[in-house]
mmCIF file of N, CA and C in Angstrom:
data_model
loop_
_atom_site.group_PDB
_atom_site.id
_atom_site.type_symbol
_atom_site.label_atom_id
_atom_site.label_comp_id
_atom_site.label_asym_id
_atom_site.label_seq_id
_atom_site.Cartn_x
_atom_site.Cartn_y
_atom_site.Cartn_z
ATOM 1 N N MET A 21 193.103 296.775 -5.473
ATOM 2 C CA MET A 21 194.120 296.796 -3.962
ATOM 3 C C MET A 21 194.514 294.972 -4.139
ATOM 4 N N LYS A 22 196.019 294.924 -4.122
ATOM 5 C CA LYS A 22 196.513 294.137 -4.120
ATOM 6 C C LYS A 22 196.692 293.554 -2.613
ATOM 7 N N TYR A 23 196.369 293.528 -1.960
ATOM 8 C CA TYR A 23 196.260 293.008 -0.504
ATOM 9 C C TYR A 23 194.869 292.962 0.141
ATOM 10 N N LYS A 24 194.046 291.986 0.156
ATOM 11 C CA LYS A 24 192.503 292.024 0.751
ATOM 12 C C LYS A 24 192.876 291.551 2.553
ATOM 13 N N PHE A 25 193.514 292.929 3.514
ATOM 14 C CA PHE A 25 193.751 292.576 4.671
ATOM 15 C C PHE A 25 192.637 293.793 5.451
ATOM 16 N N THR A 26 192.397 293.528 6.664
ATOM 17 C CA THR A 26 191.276 294.347 7.008
ATOM 18 C C THR A 26 192.209 295.473 7.416
ATOM 19 N N HIS A 27 193.424 295.494 7.504
ATOM 20 C CA HIS A 27 194.283 296.715 7.952
ATOM 21 C C HIS A 27 194.821 297.394 7.007
ATOM 22 N N THR A 28 194.844 296.597 5.626
ATOM 23 C CA THR A 28 195.170 297.461 4.683
ATOM 24 C C THR A 28 193.710 298.278 4.270
ATOM 25 N N ALA A 29 192.490 297.607 4.804
ATOM 26 C CA ALA A 29 190.970 298.390 3.958
ATOM 27 C C ALA A 29 190.988 299.446 4.807
ATOM 28 N N ASP A 30 191.424 299.465 6.350
ATOM 29 C CA ASP A 30 191.310 300.428 7.137
ATOM 30 C C ASP A 30 192.390 301.614 6.618
ATOM 31 N N ALA A 31 193.566 301.341 6.402
ATOM 32 C CA ALA A 31 194.419 302.148 6.273
ATOM 33 C C ALA A 31 194.067 303.083 4.508
ATOM 34 N N ALA A 32 193.512 302.374 3.658
ATOM 35 C CA ALA A 32 193.423 302.776 2.231
ATOM 36 C C ALA A 32 191.847 303.662 2.743
ATOM 37 N N ALA A 33 190.828 303.032 3.368
ATOM 38 C CA ALA A 33 189.936 304.064 3.996
ATOM 39 C C ALA A 33 190.202 305.656 4.461
ATOM 40 N N ARG A 34 191.340 305.492 5.426
ATOM 41 C CA ARG A 34 191.849 306.842 6.025
ATOM 42 C C ARG A 34 192.274 307.721 4.997
ATOM 43 N N ILE A 35 193.175 306.785 3.778
ATOM 44 C CA ILE A 35 193.513 307.700 3.120
ATOM 45 C C ILE A 35 192.767 308.707 2.299
ATOM 46 N N VAL A 36 191.427 307.683 1.917
ATOM 47 C CA VAL A 36 190.370 308.486 1.202
ATOM 48 C C VAL A 36 189.798 309.871 1.883
ATOM 49 N N ILE A 37 189.280 309.540 3.262
ATOM 50 C CA ILE A 37 188.560 310.387 3.867
ATOM 51 C C ILE A 37 189.511 311.175 3.948
ATOM 52 N N GLN A 38 190.896 311.398 3.940
ATOM 53 C CA GLN A 38 191.827 312.487 4.134
ATOM 54 C C GLN A 38 191.771 313.364 2.881
ATOM 55 N N ASN A 39 191.803 312.302 1.940
ATOM 56 C CA ASN A 39 191.882 313.240 0.670
ATOM 57 C C ASN A 39 190.955 314.161 0.202
ATOM 58 N N ALA A 40 189.621 313.109 0.608
ATOM 59 C CA ALA A 40 188.347 313.987 0.042
ATOM 60 C C ALA A 40 188.058 315.086 0.825
ATOM 61 N N LEU A 41 188.765 314.818 2.524
ATOM 62 C CA LEU A 41 188.196 316.182 3.128
ATOM 63 C C LEU A 41 189.006 317.547 2.822
ATOM 64 N N PHE A 42 190.390 316.666 2.889
ATOM 65 C CA PHE A 42 191.516 317.806 3.287
ATOM 66 C C PHE A 42 192.325 318.695 1.767
ATOM 67 N N TRP A 43 191.857 317.960 0.324
ATOM 68 C CA TRP A 43 192.305 318.098 -0.652
ATOM 69 C C TRP A 43 193.676 317.481 -1.028
ATOM 70 N N GLY A 44 193.991 316.014 -0.258
ATOM 71 C CA GLY A 44 194.984 315.380 -0.511
ATOM 72 C C GLY A 44 195.555 314.572 -1.606
ATOM 73 N N ARG A 45 196.569 314.656 -1.864
ATOM 74 C CA ARG A 45 197.143 313.373 -2.794
ATOM 75 C C ARG A 45 197.874 312.199 -1.896
ATOM 76 N N LYS A 46 197.566 311.851 -0.983
ATOM 77 C CA LYS A 46 198.083 310.579 -0.570
ATOM 78 C C LYS A 46 197.523 309.800 -1.185
ATOM 79 N N LYS A 47 198.603 308.406 -1.900
ATOM 80 C CA LYS A 47 198.511 307.148 -2.348
ATOM 81 C C LYS A 47 198.653 306.373 -1.270
ATOM 82 N N LEU A 48 198.005 304.978 -1.202
ATOM 83 C CA LEU A 48 198.615 303.768 -0.748
ATOM 84 C C LEU A 48 199.308 303.141 -1.521
ATOM 85 N N SER A 49 200.613 302.566 -0.173
ATOM 86 C CA SER A 49 201.420 301.947 -1.379
ATOM 87 C C SER A 49 201.810 300.290 -0.482
ATOM 88 N N VAL A 50 201.682 299.504 -1.203
ATOM 89 C CA VAL A 50 201.929 298.635 -1.078
ATOM 90 C C VAL A 50 203.488 298.177 -0.512
ATOM 91 N N LEU A 51 204.116 298.555 -0.469
ATOM 92 C CA LEU A 51 205.544 298.772 0.469
ATOM 93 C C LEU A 51 205.210 298.972 1.593
ATOM 94 N N THR A 52 204.546 299.299 2.259
ATOM 95 C CA THR A 52 204.115 299.763 3.665
ATOM 96 C C THR A 52 203.282 298.709 4.185
ATOM 97 N N ILE A 53 203.013 297.653 3.545
ATOM 98 C CA ILE A 53 201.447 296.469 4.197
ATOM 99 C C ILE A 53 202.515 295.486 4.436
ATOM 100 N N PRO A 54 202.544 295.178 5.743
ATOM 101 C CA PRO A 54 203.004 294.166 6.186
ATOM 102 C C PRO A 54 202.317 292.968 6.370
ATOM 103 N N TRP A 55 202.596 291.570 6.361
ATOM 104 C CA TRP A 55 201.760 290.678 6.428
ATOM 105 C C TRP A 55 202.970 289.242 7.002
ATOM 106 N N CYS A 56 202.096 288.529 7.487
ATOM 107 C CA CYS A 56 202.208 287.031 8.223
ATOM 108 C C CYS A 56 201.690 286.142 8.104
ATOM 109 N N THR A 57 202.530 285.199 8.041
ATOM 110 C CA THR A 57 201.716 283.927 8.048
ATOM 111 C C THR A 57 201.798 283.306 9.475
ATOM 112 N N TYR A 58 201.161 282.735 10.167
ATOM 113 C CA TYR A 58 201.561 281.799 11.194
ATOM 114 C C TYR A 58 201.401 280.561 11.552
ATOM 115 N N THR A 59 202.782 280.453 11.156
ATOM 116 C CA THR A 59 203.137 278.943 10.896
ATOM 117 C C THR A 59 204.266 279.116 11.833
ATOM 118 N N ASP A 60 205.164 277.712 11.936
ATOM 119 C CA ASP A 60 206.292 277.321 12.912
ATOM 120 C C ASP A 60 207.236 276.787 11.986
ATOM 121 N N PRO A 61 207.944 277.644 11.513
ATOM 122 C CA PRO A 61 208.433 279.018 11.864
ATOM 123 C C PRO A 61 207.605 279.970 11.092
ATOM 124 N N GLU A 62 207.945 281.004 11.856
ATOM 125 C CA GLU A 62 206.873 282.115 10.901
ATOM 126 C C GLU A 62 207.006 282.967 10.077
ATOM 127 N N ILE A 63 206.378 283.370 9.493
ATOM 128 C CA ILE A 63 207.044 283.894 7.955
ATOM 129 C C ILE A 63 206.437 285.203 7.863
ATOM 130 N N ALA A 64 207.360 286.264 7.666
ATOM 131 C CA ALA A 64 206.662 287.832 7.737
ATOM 132 C C ALA A 64 207.155 288.484 6.204
ATOM 133 N N HIS A 65 206.503 289.631 6.141
ATOM 134 C CA HIS A 65 206.619 290.189 4.767
ATOM 135 C C HIS A 65 206.775 292.034 5.109
ATOM 136 N N VAL A 66 207.603 292.359 4.716
ATOM 137 C CA VAL A 66 207.412 294.398 4.099
ATOM 138 C C VAL A 66 208.354 294.432 3.558
ATOM 139 N N GLY A 67 207.476 295.629 2.300
ATOM 140 C CA GLY A 67 208.238 295.737 1.122
ATOM 141 C C GLY A 67 208.126 294.919 0.003
ATOM 142 N N MET A 68 209.358 295.206 -0.637
ATOM 143 C CA MET A 68 209.560 294.352 -1.734
ATOM 144 C C MET A 68 210.196 292.720 -1.955
ATOM 145 N N TYR A 69 210.232 292.197 -2.551
ATOM 146 C CA TYR A 69 210.685 290.820 -2.346
ATOM 147 C C TYR A 69 212.356 291.057 -3.085
ATOM 148 N N GLU A 70 213.055 290.056 -2.823
ATOM 149 C CA GLU A 70 214.295 290.256 -3.239
ATOM 150 C C GLU A 70 214.604 290.569 -4.768
ATOM 151 N N LYS A 71 213.780 289.860 -5.624
ATOM 152 C CA LYS A 71 213.678 289.632 -6.850
ATOM 153 C C LYS A 71 213.325 291.207 -7.176
ATOM 154 N N GLU A 72 211.908 291.589 -6.625
ATOM 155 C CA GLU A 72 211.597 292.922 -7.320
ATOM 156 C C GLU A 72 213.133 293.982 -7.299
ATOM 157 N N ALA A 73 213.452 294.381 -6.180
ATOM 158 C CA ALA A 73 214.336 295.072 -6.053
ATOM 159 C C ALA A 73 215.732 294.969 -6.727
ATOM 160 N N GLN A 74 216.105 293.657 -7.128
ATOM 161 C CA GLN A 74 217.103 293.371 -8.065
ATOM 162 C C GLN A 74 216.555 294.296 -9.463
ATOM 163 N N GLU A 75 215.359 293.496 -9.958
ATOM 164 C CA GLU A 75 214.745 293.979 -11.301
ATOM 165 C C GLU A 75 214.867 295.731 -11.344
ATOM 166 N N ARG A 76 214.314 296.378 -10.189
ATOM 167 C CA ARG A 76 214.567 298.051 -9.786
ATOM 168 C C ARG A 76 215.904 298.326 -10.208
ATOM 169 N N GLY A 77 217.227 297.776 -9.872
ATOM 170 C CA GLY A 77 218.384 297.806 -9.756
ATOM 171 C C GLY A 77 218.800 298.396 -8.062
ATOM 172 N N ILE A 78 218.266 298.127 -7.542
ATOM 173 C CA ILE A 78 218.247 298.280 -5.956
ATOM 174 C C ILE A 78 219.305 297.408 -5.018
ATOM 175 N N ALA A 79 219.860 297.442 -4.989
ATOM 176 C CA ALA A 79 221.091 296.576 -3.832
ATOM 177 C C ALA A 79 220.047 296.028 -2.584
ATOM 178 N N VAL A 80 220.335 294.652 -1.948
ATOM 179 C CA VAL A 80 219.590 294.493 -1.358
ATOM 180 C C VAL A 80 220.472 293.507 -0.552
ATOM 181 N N ASP A 81 220.412 293.907 0.943
ATOM 182 C CA ASP A 81 221.008 292.244 1.391
ATOM 183 C C ASP A 81 219.671 291.667 2.277
ATOM 184 N N THR A 82 220.278 290.034 2.401
ATOM 185 C CA THR A 82 219.359 289.105 3.038
ATOM 186 C C THR A 82 219.591 288.497 4.403
ATOM 187 N N PHE A 83 218.934 288.270 4.794
ATOM 188 C CA PHE A 83 219.407 287.008 5.982
ATOM 189 C C PHE A 83 218.430 285.644 6.508
ATOM 190 N N MET A 84 218.376 285.008 7.066
ATOM 191 C CA MET A 84 217.882 283.839 7.753
ATOM 192 C C MET A 84 217.819 283.782 8.862
#
């Protein structure tokens, strides 16, 4: 697991249980795992970094 957060572990466990009990094929995606660093100003992240999107040929808009 790339990110070691409690909410990520919970989400992964739910997927494992659903797949085991209901013959599912769900997978955990790092694109849906939010994280933030409590600073002033705050820093948060969801999805890909700009460089990762550009490497995959995805057009992105950024703002600060």
